[in-house]
Amino acid sequence: MRIVVSAGPTREFVDPVRFLSNRSSGKMGYAVAQAAVEAGHETVLVSGPVSIPAPRGLAAFVPVVSARDMLAALRKAVKGADALVMAAAVADFRPARACRRKIHKGEMPGAIALKPNPDILAALSRGKGRRVFVGFAAETERAEAGAAAKLRRKKLDLIVANDVTRPGAGFEVDTNIATFVRPDGSTETLPLMSKAELARKIVAQVEALAGV
Ligand code: PMT
C-alpha cells in the first residue's frame, strides 16, 4: 500500500520571530510512519517542525510549517495513495494578519486577532473515494464522544482518541493510551503502551480496512 502519514505541530506566525503552535513532538506520527515502513508499505511522511529524526526507508519526507502548507502537501501526497493517517496536531487558528517585520515591545497589540485555518481532514475527505482515512482526536474530557463527533464530521474510517491530560498519554511522551472509535459506534479501549506498539496496531487497522 501507499500510506501517507502526517505528524508534528504546525506553526502560525505572528511576525518573523513569533508563532502560535502546540506541544506536539511528532513522536506519535513518526512511530506510525516507522510502523508502516516496517510493514513493507510505501510511506510518505508530511511533518510539521519537530526535532526528532525521520524514520529510515520512507518513500518521501515532506517538511511543512503552517496548516495551509500541510493541506497543500497532503493534497498532493494523497493523490495515488491508499490511506492517510493524520496524527499531526494542526493549529485550528492563525493570526488574522502576520506582520512582515518583528513587532517591537512598545507596539505589542493587547490582543491578537485570529482566523480559522482549513480543516485538512474535512477538506481531503470530500474527494476520499475508497481510500482509508484515519484521524486522531486529542481530547481533554469525554474523549470518546468528542472523537465520535470528529469521525462523523470528517468522514473517517477510524479515529484514535487520546485524552491528552492522562499521565503517559498524548503529547511529548513515548507512550499513549488510546481508544479506537469506528463509524458504527463501536469502540476498543487499549491499555497504556509505547507509541511504537500503538502505531503497529494502527497500521494493522489500516490494512484491515483496506482489505489487505
Ligand atoms: O506528537 P506527539 O507529541 O507524539 O503527540 C501526539 C498527539 C497528541 C499530537 C497525537 O496523538 C494526536 O492526538 N494527534 C491529533 C492532534 C489534533 O489535532 O487533534 P484534534 O482533535 O484537534 O483534531 C482531530 C483530527 O483532525 C486530527 O487527526 C487532526 O490531525 C485533524 N485536523 C485538526 C485540525 C485541522 N485544522 N485539520 C485537521 O485535519
Coordinates of N, CA and C and ligand atoms in Angstrom, one line a residue:
M1 N 0.8 -1.2 0.0 CA 0.0 0.0 0.0 C 0.9 1.2 0.0
R2 N 0.3 2.3 -0.5 CA 1.0 3.6 -0.3 C 0.2 4.4 0.8
I3 N 1.0 4.6 1.9 CA 0.3 5.2 3.1 C 1.0 6.6 3.3
V4 N 0.1 7.6 3.5 CA 0.6 8.9 3.8 C 0.3 9.2 5.3
V5 N 1.3 9.7 6.0 CA 1.2 10.0 7.5 C 1.5 11.4 7.7
S6 N 0.7 12.1 8.5 CA 1.1 13.4 8.9 C 1.5 13.4 10.4
A7 N 2.4 14.3 10.8 CA 2.9 14.3 12.2 C 3.3 15.7 12.6
G8 N 3.5 15.9 13.9 CA 4.0 17.1 14.4 C 3.0 18.3 14.5
P9 N 3.5 19.4 14.9 CA 2.6 20.6 15.1 C 2.6 21.4 13.8
T10 N 1.8 22.4 13.7 CA 2.0 23.5 12.7 C 2.4 24.7 13.4
R11 N 3.0 25.7 12.7 CA 3.4 27.0 13.3 C 2.6 28.0 12.5
E12 N 2.0 29.0 13.2 CA 1.3 30.0 12.6 C 1.9 31.4 13.0
F13 N 2.6 32.0 12.1 CA 3.4 33.1 12.5 C 2.6 34.4 12.8
V14 N 3.1 35.1 13.9 CA 2.5 36.4 14.2 C 3.4 37.5 13.6
D15 N 4.7 37.2 13.6 CA 5.7 38.1 12.9 C 6.9 37.1 12.6
P16 N 8.0 37.6 12.0 CA 9.0 36.6 11.6 C 9.7 35.9 12.7
V17 N 9.5 36.3 14.0 CA 10.2 35.6 15.1 C 9.2 34.9 16.1
R18 N 7.9 35.1 15.9 CA 6.9 34.6 16.9 C 5.8 33.8 16.2
F19 N 5.4 32.7 16.8 CA 4.3 31.9 16.2 C 3.4 31.3 17.3
L20 N 2.2 30.9 16.9 CA 1.3 30.1 17.7 C 1.5 28.7 17.3
S21 N 1.6 27.8 18.3 CA 1.8 26.3 17.9 C 1.2 25.5 19.1
N22 N 1.7 24.3 19.2 CA 1.2 23.4 20.3 C 2.3 22.4 20.7
R23 N 2.0 21.5 21.6 CA 3.1 20.7 22.2 C 3.5 19.5 21.4
S24 N 2.9 19.3 20.2 CA 3.3 18.0 19.5 C 4.8 17.9 19.2
S25 N 5.3 16.7 19.6 CA 6.7 16.4 19.4 C 6.9 15.7 18.1
G26 N 5.8 15.2 17.5 CA 6.0 14.3 16.3 C 6.1 12.8 16.6
K27 N 6.3 12.5 17.9 CA 6.6 11.1 18.2 C 5.5 10.1 17.7
M28 N 4.3 10.5 17.9 CA 3.2 9.5 17.5 C 3.1 9.3 16.0
G29 N 3.2 10.4 15.3 CA 3.1 10.3 13.8 C 4.3 9.6 13.2
Y30 N 5.5 9.9 13.8 CA 6.8 9.3 13.3 C 6.7 7.8 13.6
A31 N 6.1 7.4 14.7 CA 6.0 6.0 15.1 C 5.1 5.3 14.0
V32 N 4.0 6.0 13.6 CA 3.1 5.4 12.6 C 3.8 5.2 11.3
A33 N 4.6 6.2 10.9 CA 5.4 6.1 9.7 C 6.4 5.0 9.7
Q34 N 7.0 4.9 10.9 CA 8.0 3.8 11.0 C 7.4 2.4 10.9
A35 N 6.2 2.3 11.6 CA 5.5 1.0 11.6 C 5.0 0.7 10.1
A36 N 4.6 1.7 9.4 CA 4.2 1.5 8.0 C 5.3 1.0 7.1
V37 N 6.5 1.7 7.3 CA 7.7 1.2 6.6 C 8.0 -0.2 6.9
E38 N 8.0 -0.5 8.2 CA 8.4 -1.9 8.7 C 7.5 -2.9 8.2
A39 N 6.2 -2.5 8.0 CA 5.2 -3.5 7.4 C 5.3 -3.6 5.9
G40 N 6.3 -2.9 5.3 CA 6.5 -3.0 3.9 C 5.7 -2.1 3.0
H41 N 5.1 -1.0 3.6 CA 4.3 -0.1 2.8 C 5.2 1.1 2.3
E42 N 4.8 1.6 1.1 CA 5.5 2.8 0.6 C 4.9 3.9 1.4
T43 N 5.8 4.6 2.1 CA 5.3 5.5 3.2 C 5.8 7.0 2.9
V44 N 4.8 7.9 2.9 CA 5.2 9.3 2.8 C 4.9 10.0 4.1
L45 N 5.8 10.7 4.6 CA 5.6 11.4 5.9 C 5.6 12.9 5.7
V46 N 4.5 13.6 6.0 CA 4.4 15.0 5.9 C 4.5 15.5 7.3
S47 N 5.5 16.4 7.6 CA 5.7 16.7 9.0 C 5.9 18.2 9.3
G48 N 5.2 18.6 10.3 CA 5.5 20.0 10.9 C 6.9 20.0 11.5
P49 N 7.3 21.2 12.0 CA 8.7 21.3 12.6 C 8.8 20.5 13.9
V50 N 9.7 19.5 13.9 CA 10.0 18.7 15.1 C 11.5 18.5 15.2
S51 N 11.9 18.0 16.4 CA 13.4 17.8 16.5 C 13.8 16.3 16.6
I52 N 13.0 15.4 16.0 CA 13.4 14.0 16.0 C 13.7 13.6 14.6
P53 N 14.6 12.6 14.4 CA 14.9 12.2 13.0 C 13.8 11.5 12.3
A54 N 13.7 11.6 11.0 CA 12.7 10.9 10.2 C 13.1 9.4 10.2
P55 N 12.1 8.5 10.2 CA 12.4 7.1 10.0 C 13.1 6.8 8.7
R56 N 14.0 5.8 8.8 CA 14.7 5.4 7.5 C 13.7 4.6 6.7
G57 N 13.9 4.7 5.3 CA 13.1 3.8 4.4 C 11.8 4.5 3.9
L58 N 11.6 5.8 4.2 CA 10.4 6.5 3.7 C 10.5 6.6 2.2
A59 N 9.4 6.6 1.5 CA 9.4 6.9 0.0 C 9.6 8.4 -0.2
A60 N 9.1 9.2 0.8 CA 9.3 10.7 0.7 C 9.0 11.3 2.1
F61 N 9.8 12.3 2.3 CA 9.6 13.1 3.6 C 9.4 14.6 3.2
V62 N 8.2 15.1 3.6 CA 7.8 16.4 3.2 C 7.7 17.3 4.4
P63 N 8.7 18.2 4.6 CA 8.6 19.1 5.8 C 7.7 20.3 5.4
V64 N 6.8 20.7 6.4 CA 5.9 21.8 6.2 C 6.0 22.6 7.5
V65 N 5.4 23.8 7.4 CA 5.4 24.7 8.6 C 4.0 25.0 9.1
S66 N 3.2 25.6 8.2 CA 1.8 26.1 8.6 C 0.8 25.0 8.2
A67 N -0.4 25.2 8.8 CA -1.6 24.4 8.4 C -1.9 24.4 6.9
R68 N -1.7 25.6 6.4 CA -2.0 25.8 4.9 C -1.0 25.0 4.1
D69 N 0.3 25.1 4.5 CA 1.4 24.3 3.9 C 1.0 22.8 3.9
M70 N 0.6 22.4 5.1 CA 0.3 21.0 5.3 C -0.8 20.5 4.4
L71 N -1.9 21.3 4.3 CA -3.0 21.0 3.4 C -2.5 20.8 2.0
A72 N -1.7 21.8 1.5 CA -1.2 21.7 0.1 C -0.3 20.5 -0.1
A73 N 0.5 20.2 0.9 CA 1.4 19.0 0.8 C 0.6 17.7 0.8
L74 N -0.4 17.7 1.7 CA -1.2 16.4 1.8 C -2.1 16.3 0.5
R75 N -2.6 17.4 0.0 CA -3.4 17.2 -1.2 C -2.7 16.5 -2.3
K76 N -1.4 16.9 -2.5 CA -0.5 16.2 -3.5 C -0.2 14.8 -3.1
A77 N 0.1 14.6 -1.8 CA 0.6 13.3 -1.3 C -0.6 12.2 -1.4
V78 N -1.8 12.6 -1.1 CA -2.9 11.6 -1.1 C -3.3 11.2 -2.5
K79 N -2.9 12.0 -3.5 CA -3.2 11.5 -4.9 C -2.5 10.2 -5.1
G80 N -3.1 9.2 -5.5 CA -2.4 7.9 -5.7 C -2.1 7.1 -4.5
A81 N -2.5 7.6 -3.3 CA -2.3 6.9 -2.0 C -3.5 6.0 -1.7
D82 N -3.2 5.0 -0.9 CA -4.3 4.1 -0.4 C -4.9 4.5 0.9
A83 N -4.1 5.2 1.7 CA -4.5 5.6 3.1 C -3.8 6.8 3.6
L84 N -4.5 7.5 4.5 CA -3.9 8.7 5.2 C -4.2 8.5 6.7
V85 N -3.1 8.6 7.4 CA -3.2 8.6 8.9 C -2.7 10.0 9.4
M86 N -3.6 10.7 10.0 CA -3.4 12.1 10.3 C -3.2 12.2 11.8
A87 N -1.9 12.1 12.2 CA -1.5 12.3 13.6 C -1.1 13.7 13.9
A88 N -0.9 14.5 12.9 CA -0.5 15.9 13.2 C -1.4 16.7 14.0
A89 N -0.9 17.6 14.8 CA -1.7 18.5 15.7 C -1.7 19.8 14.9
V90 N -2.7 20.0 14.1 CA -2.9 21.1 13.2 C -3.4 22.3 14.0
A91 N -2.8 23.5 13.9 CA -3.4 24.6 14.6 C -4.7 25.0 14.0
D92 N -5.7 25.1 14.8 CA -7.1 25.4 14.2 C -7.2 26.9 13.8
F93 N -6.3 27.7 14.4 CA -6.4 29.2 14.1 C -5.1 29.7 13.8
R94 N -5.1 30.8 13.1 CA -3.8 31.5 12.8 C -4.1 33.0 13.0
P95 N -3.0 33.8 13.2 CA -3.2 35.3 13.3 C -3.9 35.8 12.1
A96 N -4.8 36.7 12.2 CA -5.6 37.2 11.1 C -4.6 37.9 10.2
R97 N -3.6 38.6 10.8 CA -2.5 39.2 9.9 C -1.2 38.9 10.5
A98 N -0.2 38.5 9.7 CA 1.1 38.3 10.1 C 1.9 39.5 9.7
C99 N 2.6 40.1 10.7 CA 3.4 41.3 10.4 C 4.7 40.8 9.7
R100 N 5.1 41.6 8.7 CA 6.3 41.1 7.9 C 7.6 41.5 8.6
R101 N 7.6 42.4 9.6 CA 8.8 42.7 10.4 C 8.5 42.4 11.9
K102 N 9.6 42.3 12.6 CA 9.4 42.0 14.1 C 8.6 43.1 14.8
I103 N 7.6 42.7 15.5 CA 6.8 43.7 16.2 C 7.6 44.1 17.5
H104 N 7.9 45.4 17.7 CA 8.7 45.8 18.8 C 7.9 45.8 20.1
K105 N 8.6 45.7 21.2 CA 7.9 45.5 22.5 C 6.9 46.6 22.7
G106 N 7.3 47.9 22.4 CA 6.4 49.0 22.7 C 5.1 49.0 21.8
E107 N 5.1 48.3 20.7 CA 4.0 48.3 19.8 C 3.2 47.0 19.9
M108 N 3.5 46.1 20.9 CA 2.7 44.9 21.0 C 1.2 45.1 21.2
P109 N 0.4 44.5 20.3 CA -1.0 44.7 20.5 C -1.5 44.1 21.8
G110 N -2.6 44.6 22.3 CA -3.2 44.0 23.5 C -3.8 42.6 23.3
A111 N -4.2 42.4 22.0 CA -4.8 41.1 21.6 C -4.4 40.8 20.2
I112 N -4.4 39.5 19.9 CA -4.0 39.0 18.5 C -5.3 38.5 17.9
A113 N -5.8 39.2 16.8 CA -7.0 38.7 16.2 C -6.6 37.4 15.4
L114 N -7.5 36.4 15.5 CA -7.3 35.1 14.9 C -8.3 34.8 13.8
K115 N -7.9 34.0 12.8 CA -9.0 33.5 11.9 C -8.8 32.0 11.8
P116 N -9.8 31.2 11.4 CA -9.7 29.8 11.3 C -8.8 29.3 10.2
N117 N -8.1 28.2 10.5 CA -7.3 27.5 9.5 C -8.3 26.5 8.8
P118 N -7.9 26.0 7.6 CA -8.7 25.0 7.0 C -8.7 23.7 7.8
D119 N -9.8 23.0 7.8 CA -9.8 21.6 8.4 C -9.3 20.7 7.4
I120 N -8.1 20.2 7.5 CA -7.4 19.4 6.5 C -8.2 18.1 6.2
L121 N -8.5 17.4 7.2 CA -9.2 16.1 7.0 C -10.5 16.3 6.4
A122 N -11.3 17.3 6.8 CA -12.6 17.6 6.2 C -12.5 17.9 4.8
A123 N -11.5 18.8 4.4 CA -11.2 19.2 3.0 C -10.9 18.0 2.2
L124 N -9.9 17.1 2.7 CA -9.5 16.0 1.9 C -10.5 14.9 1.8
S125 N -11.4 14.8 2.8 CA -12.3 13.6 2.8 C -13.4 13.9 1.7
R126 N -13.5 15.1 1.2 CA -14.5 15.4 0.2 C -14.2 14.6 -1.1
G127 N -12.9 14.3 -1.4 CA -12.6 13.5 -2.5 C -12.0 12.2 -2.1
K128 N -12.4 11.7 -1.0 CA -11.8 10.5 -0.4 C -11.9 9.2 -1.3
G129 N -13.0 9.0 -1.9 CA -13.2 7.8 -2.6 C -13.1 6.6 -1.8
R130 N -12.3 5.6 -2.2 CA -12.1 4.3 -1.5 C -10.9 4.3 -0.6
R131 N -10.2 5.5 -0.5 CA -9.1 5.5 0.4 C -9.5 5.4 1.8
V132 N -8.6 4.8 2.6 CA -8.8 4.7 4.1 C -8.3 6.0 4.8
F133 N -9.1 6.6 5.5 CA -8.7 7.8 6.3 C -8.8 7.6 7.8
V134 N -7.7 7.7 8.5 CA -7.7 7.6 9.9 C -7.3 8.9 10.6
G135 N -8.0 9.3 11.5 CA -7.7 10.6 12.3 C -7.3 10.2 13.7
F136 N -6.8 11.2 14.4 CA -6.6 11.2 15.8 C -7.6 12.2 16.4
A137 N -7.9 12.0 17.7 CA -8.6 13.1 18.4 C -7.9 13.4 19.7
A138 N -7.4 14.6 19.9 CA -6.7 15.0 21.1 C -7.8 15.6 22.0
E139 N -8.2 14.9 23.0 CA -9.3 15.4 23.9 C -8.8 15.7 25.3
T140 N -9.5 16.5 26.0 CA -9.2 16.8 27.4 C -10.4 16.4 28.3
E141 N -11.5 16.0 27.8 CA -12.6 15.5 28.5 C -13.5 14.7 27.6
R142 N -14.3 13.8 28.1 CA -15.2 13.0 27.3 C -14.6 12.6 25.9
A143 N -13.5 11.9 26.0 CA -12.7 11.7 24.8 C -13.5 10.9 23.7
E144 N -14.2 9.9 24.1 CA -14.9 9.1 23.1 C -16.0 9.9 22.3
A145 N -16.7 10.6 23.1 CA -17.8 11.4 22.5 C -17.3 12.4 21.5
G146 N -16.2 13.1 22.0 CA -15.6 14.1 21.1 C -15.0 13.5 19.9
A147 N -14.4 12.3 20.0 CA -13.8 11.6 18.9 C -14.9 11.2 17.9
A148 N -16.0 10.7 18.4 CA -17.1 10.2 17.5 C -17.6 11.3 16.7
A149 N -17.8 12.5 17.3 CA -18.3 13.7 16.5 C -17.3 14.0 15.4
K150 N -16.0 14.0 15.8 CA -15.0 14.3 14.7 C -15.0 13.3 13.6
L151 N -15.1 12.0 14.0 CA -15.1 11.0 13.0 C -16.2 11.2 12.0
R152 N -17.4 11.6 12.5 CA -18.6 11.8 11.6 C -18.3 13.0 10.7
R153 N -17.9 14.1 11.4 CA -17.8 15.4 10.7 C -16.7 15.3 9.6
K154 N -15.6 14.5 9.9 CA -14.5 14.5 8.9 C -14.6 13.2 8.0
K155 N -15.7 12.5 8.1 CA -15.9 11.3 7.3 C -14.8 10.3 7.3
L156 N -14.4 9.9 8.5 CA -13.2 9.0 8.7 C -13.7 7.5 8.8
D157 N -12.7 6.6 8.5 CA -13.0 5.2 8.7 C -12.6 4.7 10.1
L158 N -11.8 5.5 10.8 CA -11.4 5.2 12.2 C -10.8 6.4 12.8
I159 N -11.1 6.6 14.1 CA -10.4 7.7 14.8 C -9.8 7.2 16.1
V160 N -8.6 7.6 16.4 CA -7.8 7.2 17.5 C -7.9 8.3 18.6
A161 N -8.7 8.0 19.6 CA -9.0 9.1 20.6 C -7.9 8.9 21.7
N162 N -7.3 10.1 22.1 CA -6.4 10.1 23.2 C -6.7 11.3 24.1
D163 N -6.9 10.9 25.4 CA -7.1 12.0 26.4 C -5.7 12.5 26.8
V164 N -5.4 13.7 26.3 CA -4.0 14.2 26.4 C -3.7 14.8 27.8
T165 N -4.7 14.7 28.8 CA -4.5 15.1 30.2 C -4.0 13.9 31.0
R166 N -4.1 12.7 30.5 CA -3.8 11.5 31.3 C -2.3 11.3 31.3
P167 N -1.7 11.0 32.5 CA -0.3 10.7 32.5 C 0.1 9.5 31.6
G168 N 1.1 9.7 30.8 CA 1.5 8.6 29.9 C 0.8 8.7 28.5
A169 N 0.0 9.7 28.3 CA -0.8 9.8 27.1 C -0.5 11.1 26.4
G170 N -0.7 11.1 25.1 CA -0.7 12.4 24.3 C 0.6 12.9 24.0
F171 N 0.7 14.2 24.2 CA 1.9 15.0 23.7 C 3.2 14.6 24.4
E172 N 4.3 14.5 23.6 CA 5.7 14.5 24.0 C 6.2 13.2 24.6
V173 N 5.3 12.4 25.3 CA 5.8 11.2 26.0 C 6.0 10.1 24.9
D174 N 6.6 9.0 25.4 CA 6.9 7.9 24.4 C 5.8 6.8 24.5
T175 N 4.7 7.0 25.3 CA 3.6 6.1 25.4 C 2.3 6.8 25.1
N176 N 1.3 6.0 24.9 CA 0.0 6.6 24.7 C -1.1 5.7 25.3
I177 N -2.3 6.2 25.5 CA -3.5 5.5 25.9 C -4.6 5.8 25.0
A178 N -5.0 4.9 24.2 CA -5.9 5.2 23.0 C -7.1 4.4 23.0
T179 N -8.2 4.9 22.4 CA -9.4 4.2 22.1 C -9.7 4.3 20.6
F180 N -9.9 3.2 20.0 CA -10.3 3.2 18.6 C -11.8 3.4 18.5
V181 N -12.3 4.4 17.8 CA -13.7 4.7 17.6 C -14.0 4.5 16.2
R182 N -15.1 3.7 15.9 CA -15.4 3.4 14.5 C -16.7 4.0 14.1
P183 N -17.0 4.1 12.8 CA -18.2 4.7 12.3 C -19.5 4.0 12.8
D184 N -19.4 2.7 13.1 CA -20.6 2.0 13.5 C -20.9 2.2 15.0
G185 N -20.1 3.1 15.6 CA -20.2 3.4 17.1 C -19.5 2.5 18.0
S186 N -18.8 1.4 17.5 CA -18.1 0.5 18.3 C -16.8 1.2 18.8
T187 N -16.3 0.8 19.9 CA -15.1 1.3 20.5 C -14.2 0.2 21.0
E188 N -12.9 0.4 21.0 CA -11.9 -0.5 21.5 C -10.9 0.2 22.3
T189 N -11.0 0.0 23.6 CA -10.1 0.8 24.5 C -8.8 0.0 24.8
L190 N -7.7 0.6 24.5 CA -6.4 0.0 24.6 C -5.7 0.4 25.9
P191 N -4.9 -0.5 26.5 CA -4.1 -0.1 27.7 C -3.0 0.8 27.3
L192 N -2.3 1.4 28.3 CA -1.1 2.2 28.1 C -0.1 1.3 27.4
M193 N 0.5 1.8 26.3 CA 1.5 1.1 25.6 C 2.5 2.1 24.9
S194 N 3.6 1.6 24.4 CA 4.5 2.5 23.7 C 3.8 3.1 22.4
K195 N 4.3 4.2 22.0 CA 3.8 4.8 20.7 C 4.1 3.8 19.6
A196 N 5.2 3.1 19.7 CA 5.6 2.2 18.6 C 4.6 1.0 18.5
E197 N 4.2 0.5 19.7 CA 3.2 -0.6 19.7 C 1.9 -0.1 19.2
L198 N 1.4 1.1 19.6 CA 0.1 1.6 19.2 C 0.2 1.8 17.7
A199 N 1.3 2.3 17.2 CA 1.5 2.6 15.7 C 1.3 1.3 14.9
R200 N 1.9 0.2 15.5 CA 1.7 -1.1 14.7 C 0.3 -1.5 14.7
K201 N -0.5 -1.3 15.8 CA -1.9 -1.6 15.8 C -2.7 -0.7 14.8
I202 N -2.3 0.5 14.7 CA -3.0 1.4 13.8 C -2.7 1.0 12.3
V203 N -1.5 0.6 12.0 CA -1.2 0.1 10.7 C -1.9 -1.2 10.4
A204 N -2.1 -2.0 11.4 CA -2.9 -3.3 11.2 C -4.3 -2.9 10.9
Q205 N -4.9 -1.9 11.6 CA -6.2 -1.4 11.3 C -6.4 -0.9 9.9
V206 N -5.4 -0.1 9.4 CA -5.4 0.4 8.1 C -5.4 -0.7 7.1
E207 N -4.6 -1.7 7.3 CA -4.5 -2.9 6.4 C -5.9 -3.6 6.3
A208 N -6.5 -3.8 7.5 CA -7.8 -4.5 7.6 C -8.8 -3.7 6.8
L209 N -8.9 -2.4 7.1 CA -9.9 -1.5 6.5 C -9.7 -1.5 4.9
A210 N -8.5 -1.6 4.5 CA -8.2 -1.6 3.0 C -8.4 -3.0 2.4
G211 N -8.6 -4.0 3.3 CA -8.8 -5.3 2.8 C -7.5 -6.0 2.3
V212 N -6.4 -5.6 2.9 CA -5.1 -6.2 2.6 C -4.8 -7.4 3.4
Ligands
PMT1 O1 3.3 14.4 18.6 P1 3.3 13.8 19.9 O2 4.0 14.7 21.0 O3 3.7 12.4 19.9 O4 1.7 13.9 20.4 C1 0.8 13.0 19.8 C2 -0.6 13.8 19.6 C3 -1.2 14.1 20.9 C4 -0.3 15.0 18.7 C5 -1.4 12.7 18.8 O5 -1.6 11.6 19.5 C6 -2.8 13.4 18.4 O6 -3.8 13.3 19.2 N1 -2.9 14.0 17.2 C7 -4.1 14.8 16.8 C8 -4.0 16.2 17.3 C9 -5.2 17.0 16.9 O7 -5.0 18.0 16.2 O8 -6.4 16.5 17.3 P2 -7.8 17.3 17.1 O9 -8.7 16.6 17.9 O10 -7.7 18.8 17.2 O11 -8.1 17.0 15.5 C10 -8.8 15.9 15.1 C11 -8.2 15.4 13.8 O12 -8.4 16.4 12.7 C12 -6.7 15.1 13.8 O13 -6.4 13.9 13.0 C13 -6.1 16.3 13.2 O14 -4.8 16.0 12.5 C14 -7.1 16.7 12.2 N2 -7.2 18.2 12.0 C15 -7.3 19.1 13.0 C16 -7.4 20.4 12.8 C17 -7.4 20.9 11.4 N3 -7.5 22.2 11.1 N4 -7.3 20.0 10.4 C18 -7.2 18.7 10.6 O15 -7.2 17.8 9.7

